[in-house]
Amino acid sequence: MSPPAAIFESPAPAVLGNDVDLKKNLAVKVASVGPDGQAKTVADFEKNWESFTFAPIRESQVSRAMTRRYFKDLDTYAESDIVIVGAGSCGLSTAFMLASKRPDLKIAIVEAGVAPGGGAWLGGQLFSAMIMRKPAHLFLNELGVPYEDDGDWVTVKHAALFTSTLLSKVLQFPNVKLFNATTVEDLITRPAPTREDPNAVRIAGVVTNWTLVSMHHDDQSCMDPNTINAPLVISTTGHDGPFGAFSVKRLVSMQQIEKLGGMRGLDMRTAEDAIVKRTREVVPGLIVGGMELSEVDGANRMGPTFGAMALSGVKAAEEALNVWDERNAQNAE
Ligand code: AHZ
């Protein structure tokens, strides 16, 4: 598409010079609508579009505001307290519980996709509604997501209502940073030998890269990654697929678990209890939750019911706080 060619007379004054001049010259001129020339609410815009104008800007200000913020976040979260890998229904539920309980912890979420939410924007076979078996409705109550009570389960009218509410709550916590479009492409390890296994390690952070870079390691060489140190990583990357089950597959290749059990066929009756109950620290420093766990344990899949993802997140947060002090002390050594 070619850029728009129309020429119009800008209502804003011409901008010359650098940022400092700009700030001086264009100090505080905001949308000039409403009775006193200043809009106070959106309602003041009504029938005032002729006099409407945005506050002044120079492109570099936007660029600097954005990058300054991002690099500050990178700096702050280079040492995180907990990293959650994957912002699907389980990862976001974990983040919600952790951030609610521990506002003192710095929680980084690393999500490979541009859009967080994983498989929770729709129900089964791309249908809209999300089904959660009781007692997972208690998590919906915490979030304030409305649902219809259907006896043993509840129906949220659109999966996106659950996911957008959860995402919005998570992002509002001041101690949470979401790095999306960013892939965890390896794990940081420290030696933690045991009597049974002298080569055992503890997970002590994640190795990251832009997802688009990660996808091109086969055709572009030498694109080294970045890192985030953390005493505890919670992996919720979903079942096996192009990006899924990342951390547990890496545990096998680094010989920290012998092999994967492989996700089994669909059985809602057993799958959901199994995933919630077995959400745990699989190796020191790495908690696994959600469908990634089905690949470790050889658990069944549950298909289009989402209660286990939410409650696996609740359990993952509890497990994390149980081991937090110990892992944090080890990390400081
Ligand atoms: O993009 C992935 C998705 O958003 C992200 N992810 C995967 N690998 C990653 C990596 N670095 C960063 N290396 C990564 N992010 O992880 C998220 C996983 O979300 P999901 O919705 O796939 O997993 P979940 O365990 O939260 O929920 C599973 C939902 C399913 S699948 C299923 C079935 O087939 O039976 N049933 C349910 C409820």
PDB file of C-alpha atoms and ligand atoms in Angstrom, residues 85-91 110-113 117-120 182-185 236-239 243-244 246 263 266 289-292 301-306 309, ligand 1:
ATOM      1  CA  VAL A  85       7.430 -18.932  30.519  1.00  0.00           C
ATOM      2  CA  GLY A  86       4.299 -18.809  28.364  1.00  0.00           C
ATOM      3  CA  ALA A  87       1.297 -16.519  28.794  1.00  0.00           C
ATOM      4  CA  GLY A  88      -1.454 -19.009  28.053  1.00  0.00           C
ATOM      5  CA  SER A  89      -4.330 -19.681  30.451  1.00  0.00           C
ATOM      6  CA  CYS A  90      -2.061 -21.470  32.929  1.00  0.00           C
ATOM      7  CA  GLY A  91       0.807 -18.972  32.815  1.00  0.00           C
ATOM      8  CA  VAL A 110       8.086 -14.303  28.653  1.00  0.00           C
ATOM      9  CA  GLU A 111       5.675 -15.086  25.829  1.00  0.00           C
ATOM     10  CA  ALA A 112       6.777 -16.209  22.378  1.00  0.00           C
ATOM     11  CA  GLY A 113       3.689 -14.924  20.594  1.00  0.00           C
ATOM     12  CA  GLY A 117      -3.337 -15.833  25.808  1.00  0.00           C
ATOM     13  CA  GLY A 118      -2.169 -19.080  24.161  1.00  0.00           C
ATOM     14  CA  GLY A 119      -5.073 -21.344  23.277  1.00  0.00           C
ATOM     15  CA  ALA A 120      -7.603 -19.538  25.455  1.00  0.00           C
ATOM     16  CA  THR A 182      10.111 -12.998  23.052  1.00  0.00           C
ATOM     17  CA  THR A 183      11.029 -16.675  23.185  1.00  0.00           C
ATOM     18  CA  VAL A 184      12.744 -18.631  25.895  1.00  0.00           C
ATOM     19  CA  GLU A 185      15.280 -20.558  23.848  1.00  0.00           C
ATOM     20  CA  THR A 236       3.671 -23.289  31.138  1.00  0.00           C
ATOM     21  CA  THR A 237       4.432 -23.623  27.426  1.00  0.00           C
ATOM     22  CA  GLY A 238       1.587 -25.989  26.583  1.00  0.00           C
ATOM     23  CA  HIS A 239       1.709 -29.420  24.973  1.00  0.00           C
ATOM     24  CA  PHE A 243       6.856 -23.889  20.468  1.00  0.00           C
ATOM     25  CA  GLY A 244       5.138 -26.080  23.056  1.00  0.00           C
ATOM     26  CA  PHE A 246       9.831 -26.206  25.485  1.00  0.00           C
ATOM     27  CA  MET A 263       0.695 -36.547  26.265  1.00  0.00           C
ATOM     28  CA  LEU A 266      -8.313 -37.206  25.546  1.00  0.00           C
ATOM     29  CA  GLY A 289       2.177 -26.381  34.995  1.00  0.00           C
ATOM     30  CA  GLY A 290      -0.638 -26.602  32.464  1.00  0.00           C
ATOM     31  CA  MET A 291      -0.451 -28.863  29.428  1.00  0.00           C
ATOM     32  CA  GLU A 292       3.354 -28.881  29.376  1.00  0.00           C
ATOM     33  CA  ARG A 301      -5.393 -34.247  27.464  1.00  0.00           C
ATOM     34  CA  MET A 302      -8.714 -32.678  28.367  1.00  0.00           C
ATOM     35  CA  GLY A 303      -9.530 -30.779  25.192  1.00  0.00           C
ATOM     36  CA  PRO A 304     -11.940 -27.867  25.503  1.00  0.00           C
ATOM     37  CA  THR A 305     -12.348 -27.547  29.270  1.00  0.00           C
ATOM     38  CA  PHE A 306     -10.172 -24.927  30.910  1.00  0.00           C
ATOM     39  CA  MET A 309      -5.392 -24.611  33.411  1.00  0.00           C
TER      40      MET A 309
HETATM   41  O1  AHZ B   1       3.146 -19.081  22.648  1.00  0.00           O
HETATM   42  C1  AHZ B   1       2.945 -20.085  23.634  1.00  0.00           C
HETATM   43  C2  AHZ B   1       1.602 -19.969  24.332  1.00  0.00           C
HETATM   44  O2  AHZ B   1       1.135 -18.641  24.393  1.00  0.00           O
HETATM   45  C3  AHZ B   1       3.913 -19.914  24.805  1.00  0.00           C
HETATM   46  N1  AHZ B   1       5.242 -20.528  24.584  1.00  0.00           N
HETATM   47  C4  AHZ B   1       5.502 -21.773  24.118  1.00  0.00           C
HETATM   48  N2  AHZ B   1       6.832 -21.990  24.069  1.00  0.00           N
HETATM   49  C5  AHZ B   1       7.427 -20.850  24.506  1.00  0.00           C
HETATM   50  C6  AHZ B   1       8.772 -20.445  24.677  1.00  0.00           C
HETATM   51  N3  AHZ B   1       9.008 -19.195  25.126  1.00  0.00           N
HETATM   52  C7  AHZ B   1       7.978 -18.351  25.428  1.00  0.00           C
HETATM   53  N4  AHZ B   1       9.791 -21.263  24.406  1.00  0.00           N
HETATM   54  C8  AHZ B   1       6.402 -19.918  24.838  1.00  0.00           C
HETATM   55  N5  AHZ B   1       6.674 -18.690  25.291  1.00  0.00           N
HETATM   56  O3  AHZ B   1       3.298 -20.629  25.858  1.00  0.00           O
HETATM   57  C9  AHZ B   1       1.898 -20.443  25.776  1.00  0.00           C
HETATM   58  C10 AHZ B   1       1.233 -21.777  26.103  1.00  0.00           C
HETATM   59  O4  AHZ B   1      -0.149 -21.561  26.156  1.00  0.00           O
HETATM   60  P1  AHZ B   1      -1.188 -22.756  25.911  1.00  0.00           P
HETATM   61  O5  AHZ B   1      -2.517 -22.163  25.942  1.00  0.00           O
HETATM   62  O6  AHZ B   1      -0.782 -23.561  24.742  1.00  0.00           O
HETATM   63  O7  AHZ B   1      -0.891 -23.698  27.191  1.00  0.00           O
HETATM   64  P2  AHZ B   1      -1.644 -23.878  28.574  1.00  0.00           P
HETATM   65  O8  AHZ B   1      -1.003 -25.053  29.217  1.00  0.00           O
HETATM   66  O9  AHZ B   1      -1.716 -22.597  29.339  1.00  0.00           O
HETATM   67  O10 AHZ B   1      -3.113 -24.236  28.138  1.00  0.00           O
HETATM   68  C11 AHZ B   1      -3.365 -25.366  27.362  1.00  0.00           C
HETATM   69  C12 AHZ B   1      -4.760 -25.297  26.841  1.00  0.00           C
HETATM   70  C13 AHZ B   1      -5.286 -26.650  26.477  1.00  0.00           C
HETATM   71  S1  AHZ B   1      -4.683 -27.576  25.265  1.00  0.00           S
HETATM   72  C14 AHZ B   1      -5.762 -28.843  25.577  1.00  0.00           C
HETATM   73  C15 AHZ B   1      -5.829 -30.121  24.857  1.00  0.00           C
HETATM   74  O11 AHZ B   1      -5.390 -30.169  23.704  1.00  0.00           O
HETATM   75  O12 AHZ B   1      -6.306 -31.053  25.469  1.00  0.00           O
HETATM   76  N6  AHZ B   1      -6.565 -28.529  26.548  1.00  0.00           N
HETATM   77  C16 AHZ B   1      -6.323 -27.321  27.043  1.00  0.00           C
HETATM   78  C17 AHZ B   1      -7.138 -26.813  28.146  1.00  0.00           C
END
